[in-house]
């Protein structure tokens, strides 16, 4: 819709073009689906409309029946008309919720588009409820609304809301590494083992339980495990923590670069680093090699979704030999992504933002071998004869680290493999 | 505010999307924030549609709110018209856009497009998905059906009807339509327009040419049919042909309206259900306790099939369609029960627990509730998941639909019996819980005592009588369910069970075991027995009968 001239990014040969228009993306509420699995004694209460409840149940699929730790307080006409006092209503809902779920230690009030538009002050509500429910339950708030957050930015907003409440690490702040971003437990455990072999004491944000969140302080070095943590990083910086620039731990190369950033910050001897990473690196190379044959030379098109697109594109191009047609991303943090951008091949077209129909036109014209896109586009593009990889799976599947590198490649190779398998 | 974990229906604009997606040549511009496009995947994934829904979202963001969201909307309408060249458009707001109070209808009108642009008022904080679908279809029909036409006299030509109601994302709408069309063809009635599924705005302009209308899903099309009756003098039939009896009445009603003889269709054996249901193998279905819940159309239709055509005993009936509460209450009253009218699945869960059915017929939610309670279940109504948009032909309506229903409703019970048989033989030396798998030879045999606790913690056996959920799961959120919960559960502690009585109880099929336990405990309480013995169990059985 609004075409802009390509803006060359400083210091590397990629072309970054902003785009505005219709966007086919999830809102930040979706982050609840994986965050509530990660923090096991937290509950996520969305304050929103029936649409919000419908979105989460659509995204959560069957998980909703496993007594999930999320729900929606649906605003109704009585609230809007002022017949019911919304803060009293919210207190009533929360009180009953906590009575029913005494195991909950941390309650997130999650803002939505309706609650933001009517300017319901959830931060004051969180403060009020925190005082009432202390010391058993802490109440925090963040916005997962579509008007403010795109998909994974919901996790960013959630983690950022945790940062002010983290304990001050004091003089020992610089002694411990902080790893930021929700990772699958299996991945977190693998990284824990590698860090301990490197002799680096490491803690993870978010922790698996509300009472076990890491401390932070002046000089705490932190590594972002996910590329979408803008606000969280800013909040950590405000606490005096110091970000270690690194590529993201996707693929063998990304994982090594990510670990190396920590090793250098802690002055780990290069020989020790090689010894600690060699087994994982070896396994990753073995696991990746069969997929390289399937993905090399394949032309890949990314629709914007999660901000993982740039690191994934880097992995596919450098480790799998794929060719990048277009890399769409909902938002590009130039500084956090700088180490990734340097690794992308010259001339890579990055599109920040979206104009859906224009993007579809470009995709159809390019006829890529593989299109990475959301579930709203995947089947329609398949019906047009394009192979697709639905992108949400990249958030729900453990893909980071050495031992998941093969799984990550397989996620992209499977749709291509399947197309050769089917005879009808 | 209402605390909600699960919702049976989406917001009303999802209903409007179901109409737009069902039709051809219609485009919907929805004023909505970024993120509301999630609704696309209901159609592309659950229904596996090969095209994107014909919906353009404005996807405004926070930075747009300070500026001109109205301009964003107008641009989106203009761009959608230029790109898709639809015959007509519908425009409206989702819940958030309703709050920012741009006027989609007025803004679209200002563009002066050369096609009909129909504004939708869908109050998102009061109404829900089915209402949205009904309202959208009504508005479309009202705008596009045009002026009344003079229909040719009936003698010497085939009677003509419209079939109204099937939509996108409708539970078995695709196959119901095939069955009903087949019935109409056999009867000698021509179909003028099927809408909204497959119809274009131009087709809606031809609605008036039909002699009468057939409403397949009253939730969606009754309002439009009432309008056509008034404006175009078309009578309508809204008998929902689910089951043999209803299909017969449907055929007779259509034949009467069309002046045709229904006998050729009804003669012979148009459905296998009556014979299957009469065959002696089905005797064990008699008075099986069944709980039915769904949208009003399906809950009513299936309840009648269950009670009158399969010989089940209806112990629960309910719907989340409040608009049809009266009809559902009336049907429930015929069975001496009170209808469950609720859109809170925890209420429904409590009602199921209280009714202690042996079979649950419901939506995707009841499937999960039944799974948790260890009761057989079949899905008979939306909302449903992807497996209930099957590749095979599986109508609910018409005579073939009745065949499908017989299989669907009986199948989980057959499996229930199989499971019971396995449970019965569990104490055999080969089958008890402590026995090692046969292919591993003779493992270390455990004593009977050791295997008993294992049985008690097995996931399925007897959750019917457990007022609290299993200790391993966190307590569910129950906001309004206390009253219903309290009803069947004794206030005082029941008498303890003697070990031999407890053991005997486990021999009772698991799907009636809960009822046996409750009855026995009630019996013991009423007589103030200190201990439930083997004799108490059988005394209670004799006392209450079945």
XYZ file of C-alpha atoms in Angstrom, chain A residues 8-422:
415
model
C 20.066 0.382 3.555
C 20.878 -0.888 7.042
C 24.034 0.453 8.530
C 27.040 -1.786 8.190
C 25.565 -4.659 6.228
C 24.141 -5.407 2.855
C 20.518 -6.145 3.636
C 17.657 -4.006 2.424
C 15.077 -3.112 5.047
C 11.744 -1.802 3.820
C 8.877 -0.711 6.076
C 5.354 -1.549 5.002
C 1.956 -0.528 6.351
C -1.516 -1.840 5.714
C -3.629 -4.834 6.652
C -1.798 -7.229 8.955
C -2.541 -10.919 9.371
C -0.936 -11.523 12.748
C -1.929 -12.654 16.222
C -2.173 -10.229 19.102
C -0.045 -10.487 22.223
C -2.709 -12.389 24.173
C -1.570 -15.509 22.328
C 1.641 -15.540 24.361
C -0.419 -16.756 27.307
C -0.735 -20.120 25.634
C 2.931 -20.954 26.185
C 3.710 -18.625 29.113
C 1.193 -20.309 31.411
C 2.903 -23.647 30.799
C 6.243 -22.082 31.695
C 5.406 -20.330 34.985
C 3.627 -23.133 36.742
C 1.980 -21.238 39.586
C 0.896 -18.218 37.560
C -2.590 -17.471 36.306
C -3.368 -15.188 33.361
C -6.657 -13.312 33.568
C -7.464 -11.424 30.380
C -9.744 -8.452 30.869
C -11.424 -8.185 27.505
C -14.284 -9.157 25.251
C -15.762 -12.400 24.005
C -13.442 -12.014 21.013
C -10.433 -12.269 23.349
C -11.795 -15.424 24.971
C -12.551 -16.867 21.536
C -9.062 -16.048 20.275
C -7.350 -17.762 23.185
C -9.467 -20.874 22.925
C -8.839 -21.008 19.192
C -5.103 -20.674 19.748
C -4.950 -23.010 22.721
C -6.886 -25.779 21.009
C -7.509 -28.710 23.297
C -5.207 -27.364 26.003
C -8.152 -25.417 27.375
C -9.540 -28.554 28.982
C -6.502 -29.466 31.021
C -7.628 -26.998 33.729
C -5.537 -24.280 32.137
C -4.309 -21.402 34.192
C -5.870 -18.714 32.072
C -9.328 -17.248 31.660
C -11.098 -14.141 30.423
C -13.129 -11.664 32.446
C -15.539 -10.665 29.691
C -16.575 -7.030 29.778
C -20.318 -6.760 29.170
C -22.750 -3.978 28.502
C -23.359 -3.406 32.217
C -19.681 -2.600 32.654
C -19.632 -0.275 29.656
C -22.820 1.497 30.632
C -21.404 2.162 34.066
C -24.187 0.162 35.733
C -21.555 -1.991 37.341
C -18.343 -0.482 38.661
C -15.662 -2.169 36.624
C -13.068 -2.153 39.359
C -15.519 -3.737 41.797
C -16.450 -6.287 39.161
C -12.799 -7.087 38.569
C -12.169 -7.487 42.295
C -15.144 -9.820 42.546
C -13.941 -11.968 39.656
C -10.387 -12.107 41.014
C -11.512 -12.927 44.556
C -13.570 -15.874 43.366
C -10.798 -16.993 41.081
C -8.244 -17.042 43.887
C -10.680 -18.813 46.225
C -11.064 -21.509 43.606
C -7.390 -21.718 42.768
C -5.488 -21.403 46.047
C -2.410 -22.837 44.326
C -1.926 -19.603 42.363
C 0.956 -17.407 43.532
C 1.198 -14.927 40.672
C -1.743 -13.407 38.864
C -1.320 -11.461 35.653
C -4.100 -9.073 34.695
C -3.717 -8.987 30.945
C -4.970 -5.919 29.113
C -6.735 -6.273 25.775
C -7.872 -3.890 23.030
C -11.239 -3.202 24.692
C -9.730 -2.631 28.127
C -7.042 -0.349 26.653
C -9.520 1.640 24.569
C -11.818 2.296 27.514
C -8.686 3.041 29.561
C -9.401 0.647 32.375
C -6.448 1.166 34.704
C -5.200 -2.356 35.234
C -1.947 -1.248 36.875
C -3.895 0.367 39.693
C -6.132 -2.663 39.911
C -3.036 -4.863 40.128
C -1.622 -2.726 42.918
C -4.900 -2.770 44.818
C -5.351 -6.509 44.432
C -1.718 -7.172 45.313
C -2.205 -5.412 48.621
C -5.410 -7.278 49.295
C -4.059 -10.698 48.379
C -0.589 -10.309 49.904
C 1.437 -12.206 50.868
C -0.050 -15.281 49.179
C -0.544 -13.852 45.718
C 1.263 -11.180 43.766
C -0.738 -9.408 41.061
C 0.932 -7.862 38.014
C -0.426 -6.383 34.836
C 0.653 -6.078 31.236
C -0.996 -5.457 27.910
C -1.413 -8.184 25.328
C -3.716 -6.083 23.186
C -3.569 -6.207 19.417
C -3.340 -2.459 19.187
C -0.079 -2.513 21.135
C 1.452 -5.959 20.741
C 2.009 -8.442 17.948
C 2.025 -12.128 18.908
C 5.335 -12.729 20.751
C 5.411 -9.149 22.014
C 2.914 -10.422 24.570
C 5.721 -12.433 26.160
C 7.902 -9.334 26.059
C 5.252 -7.296 27.877
C 4.749 -10.072 30.437
C 8.449 -10.460 31.219
C 8.928 -6.698 31.328
C 6.217 -6.530 34.002
C 8.230 -9.002 36.092
C 11.484 -7.032 35.976
C 10.692 -4.220 38.496
C 9.776 -6.870 41.083
C 12.998 -8.879 40.742
C 15.213 -8.922 43.843
C 18.266 -6.687 43.769
C 21.345 -8.839 43.360
C 23.514 -6.317 45.162
C 27.303 -6.390 44.844
C 27.284 -9.920 43.419
C 25.144 -8.809 40.474
C 27.844 -9.282 37.856
C 28.664 -12.835 38.960
C 25.606 -14.476 37.481
C 24.403 -14.688 33.892
C 20.745 -13.992 33.224
C 19.125 -15.790 30.290
C 15.968 -13.988 29.191
C 13.039 -15.479 27.266
C 10.757 -18.454 27.829
C 12.410 -21.619 26.558
C 11.011 -25.128 26.594
C 12.093 -26.861 29.797
C 14.143 -29.401 27.875
C 16.060 -26.612 26.124
C 16.556 -24.675 29.346
C 17.986 -27.780 30.998
C 20.414 -28.344 28.116
C 21.634 -24.757 28.306
C 21.948 -25.049 32.100
C 24.257 -28.025 31.667
C 26.409 -26.260 29.066
C 26.694 -23.130 31.202
C 27.763 -25.166 34.198
C 30.394 -26.932 32.065
C 31.620 -23.497 31.061
C 31.690 -22.555 34.724
C 29.116 -19.797 34.227
C 26.441 -19.509 36.910
C 23.228 -18.910 34.958
C 19.637 -18.139 35.920
C 16.600 -17.983 33.657
C 13.819 -15.418 33.283
C 11.021 -16.406 33.569
C 11.653 -19.026 36.229
C 9.355 -22.020 36.429
C 7.816 -20.789 39.672
C 6.794 -17.321 40.787
C 8.853 -17.523 43.976
C 12.044 -18.497 42.170
C 12.526 -15.536 39.825
C 16.193 -14.553 39.409
C 17.762 -11.501 40.985
C 19.163 -8.664 38.886
C 21.356 -5.702 39.611
C 23.985 -3.280 38.418
C 26.247 -5.097 35.999
C 24.229 -8.304 35.631
C 25.136 -9.620 32.183
C 22.145 -10.957 30.298
C 21.616 -12.899 27.096
C 18.374 -12.657 25.155
C 17.207 -16.119 24.153
C 14.444 -14.660 21.959
C 14.550 -11.783 19.479
C 11.288 -10.148 20.566
C 12.231 -8.858 24.030
C 12.507 -5.117 23.422
C 10.660 -3.864 26.517
C 12.125 -6.529 28.771
C 15.638 -5.577 27.727
C 14.853 -1.925 28.341
C 13.508 -2.716 31.822
C 16.623 -4.769 32.584
C 18.862 -1.976 31.341
C 17.072 0.369 33.723
C 18.018 -1.976 36.558
C 21.641 -1.618 35.462
C 21.902 -4.975 33.726
C 24.055 -5.244 30.602
C 22.995 -7.011 27.421
C 25.494 -9.297 25.717
C 25.136 -8.840 21.954
C 24.802 -12.222 20.280
C 23.004 -14.037 17.499
C 20.043 -16.086 18.687
C 20.543 -19.755 19.576
C 18.943 -21.217 16.466
C 20.998 -23.750 14.539
C 24.558 -24.840 15.306
C 26.108 -21.516 14.343
C 23.600 -19.375 16.226
C 23.888 -21.518 19.346
C 27.679 -21.355 19.280
C 27.649 -17.589 18.757
C 25.152 -17.171 21.575
C 27.144 -19.307 24.013
C 30.374 -17.621 22.950
C 28.980 -14.209 23.884
C 28.435 -15.484 27.432
C 31.810 -17.238 27.535
C 33.644 -14.077 26.478
C 31.791 -11.979 29.038
C 32.824 -14.414 31.784
C 36.370 -14.814 30.459
C 36.039 -18.536 29.801
C 39.195 -20.062 28.400
C 38.733 -20.791 24.640
C 39.918 -24.369 25.118
C 37.311 -24.898 27.799
C 34.692 -23.351 25.507
C 35.635 -25.694 22.679
C 35.574 -28.677 24.994
C 32.165 -27.783 26.372
C 30.553 -27.056 23.014
C 32.265 -29.666 20.835
C 29.920 -32.584 21.641
C 26.754 -30.513 21.001
C 28.214 -28.945 17.896
C 29.174 -32.364 16.569
C 25.715 -33.761 17.189
C 24.072 -30.718 15.593
C 26.200 -31.071 12.448
C 25.307 -34.735 12.138
C 21.620 -34.005 12.693
C 21.603 -31.158 10.178
C 23.444 -32.821 7.326
C 20.565 -34.902 5.893
C 18.332 -31.816 5.756
C 20.886 -29.679 3.982
C 20.421 -31.791 0.881
C 16.673 -31.188 1.020
C 16.775 -27.456 1.713
C 19.847 -26.282 -0.242
C 18.920 -23.944 -3.062
C 15.268 -23.829 -1.997
C 13.720 -20.350 -2.248
C 12.051 -19.332 1.004
C 9.560 -16.527 1.647
C 8.713 -15.405 5.183
C 5.470 -13.656 6.064
C 5.730 -11.590 9.272
C 4.642 -13.349 12.439
C 6.897 -13.631 15.496
C 10.162 -11.657 14.938
C 11.908 -15.031 14.775
C 11.986 -14.627 10.994
C 15.407 -12.964 10.737
C 17.293 -15.535 12.856
C 15.433 -18.352 11.103
C 16.303 -16.896 7.719
C 19.936 -16.657 8.797
C 19.868 -20.316 9.851
C 18.217 -21.471 6.629
C 20.539 -19.493 4.405
C 23.877 -20.141 6.128
C 23.462 -23.629 7.512
C 20.940 -25.101 5.052
C 21.978 -23.259 1.898
C 18.486 -21.930 1.243
C 17.869 -18.777 -0.800
C 15.882 -15.958 0.817
C 13.217 -14.357 -1.359
C 11.761 -12.035 1.276
C 12.003 -11.959 5.047
C 8.920 -10.340 6.603
C 8.962 -9.421 10.267
C 6.330 -7.567 12.283
C 9.012 -5.458 13.961
C 12.775 -5.263 13.619
C 14.879 -4.252 16.608
C 17.955 -2.983 14.766
C 20.289 -3.279 17.791
C 19.190 -6.649 19.150
C 19.221 -8.099 15.654
C 22.503 -6.505 14.555
C 24.584 -9.703 14.963
C 21.946 -11.559 12.921
C 21.753 -8.958 10.172
C 25.537 -9.136 9.723
C 25.225 -12.837 8.980
C 22.507 -12.498 6.349
C 23.633 -12.634 2.717
C 24.039 -9.327 0.927
C 20.906 -8.071 -0.714
C 18.484 -9.924 1.539
C 15.099 -8.192 1.364
C 13.656 -7.584 4.807
C 10.135 -6.158 5.059
C 9.178 -4.693 8.421
C 5.425 -4.493 8.980
C 2.847 -5.773 6.537
C 0.388 -4.979 3.834
C -1.218 -8.370 3.456
C -2.563 -8.288 -0.070
C 0.607 -6.676 -1.421
C 2.695 -9.314 0.336
C 0.525 -12.054 -1.143
C 0.970 -10.528 -4.609
C 4.765 -10.601 -4.196
C 4.665 -14.137 -2.865
C 2.522 -15.372 -5.759
C 4.752 -13.621 -8.264
C 7.920 -15.112 -6.778
C 6.429 -18.612 -6.397
C 8.890 -19.600 -3.639
C 9.641 -23.253 -2.916
C 8.612 -22.757 0.703
C 6.468 -20.061 2.314
C 6.567 -19.569 6.082
C 3.219 -18.088 7.144
C 0.353 -18.184 9.629
C -2.495 -20.688 9.631
C -4.890 -18.209 8.027
C -2.732 -18.166 4.891
C -1.226 -21.659 4.824
C -4.061 -23.726 3.347
C -5.096 -21.055 0.824
C -1.482 -20.873 -0.425
C -1.206 -24.673 -0.514
C -4.355 -24.688 -2.635
C -2.549 -22.362 -5.016
C 0.246 -24.907 -5.299
C 2.741 -23.320 -2.899
C 4.416 -25.392 -0.184
C 4.025 -23.757 3.222
C 5.381 -24.111 6.731
C 2.967 -22.774 9.351
C 4.917 -20.471 11.559
C 3.219 -20.862 14.952
C 4.778 -24.297 15.339
C 8.166 -22.574 15.561
C 7.001 -21.037 18.842
C 5.477 -24.157 20.372
C 8.200 -26.602 19.425
C 11.585 -26.706 21.177
C 13.889 -25.390 18.438
C 16.774 -23.652 20.233
C 20.159 -25.144 21.012
C 22.403 -27.802 19.496
C 20.188 -30.771 20.132
C 17.142 -29.184 18.523
C 18.972 -27.934 15.406
C 18.023 -31.062 13.481
C 14.397 -30.764 14.601
C 14.374 -27.150 13.457
C 15.647 -28.080 10.001
C 13.157 -30.930 9.858
C 10.254 -28.524 10.465
C 11.163 -26.770 7.215
C 12.079 -29.910 5.278
C 8.918 -31.843 6.190
C 6.428 -29.929 3.990
C 8.788 -30.276 1.020
C 9.314 -33.962 1.737
C 5.582 -34.486 2.102
C 4.891 -32.970 -1.304
C 7.232 -35.459 -2.939
C 5.611 -38.309 -0.998
C 2.001 -37.690 -1.971
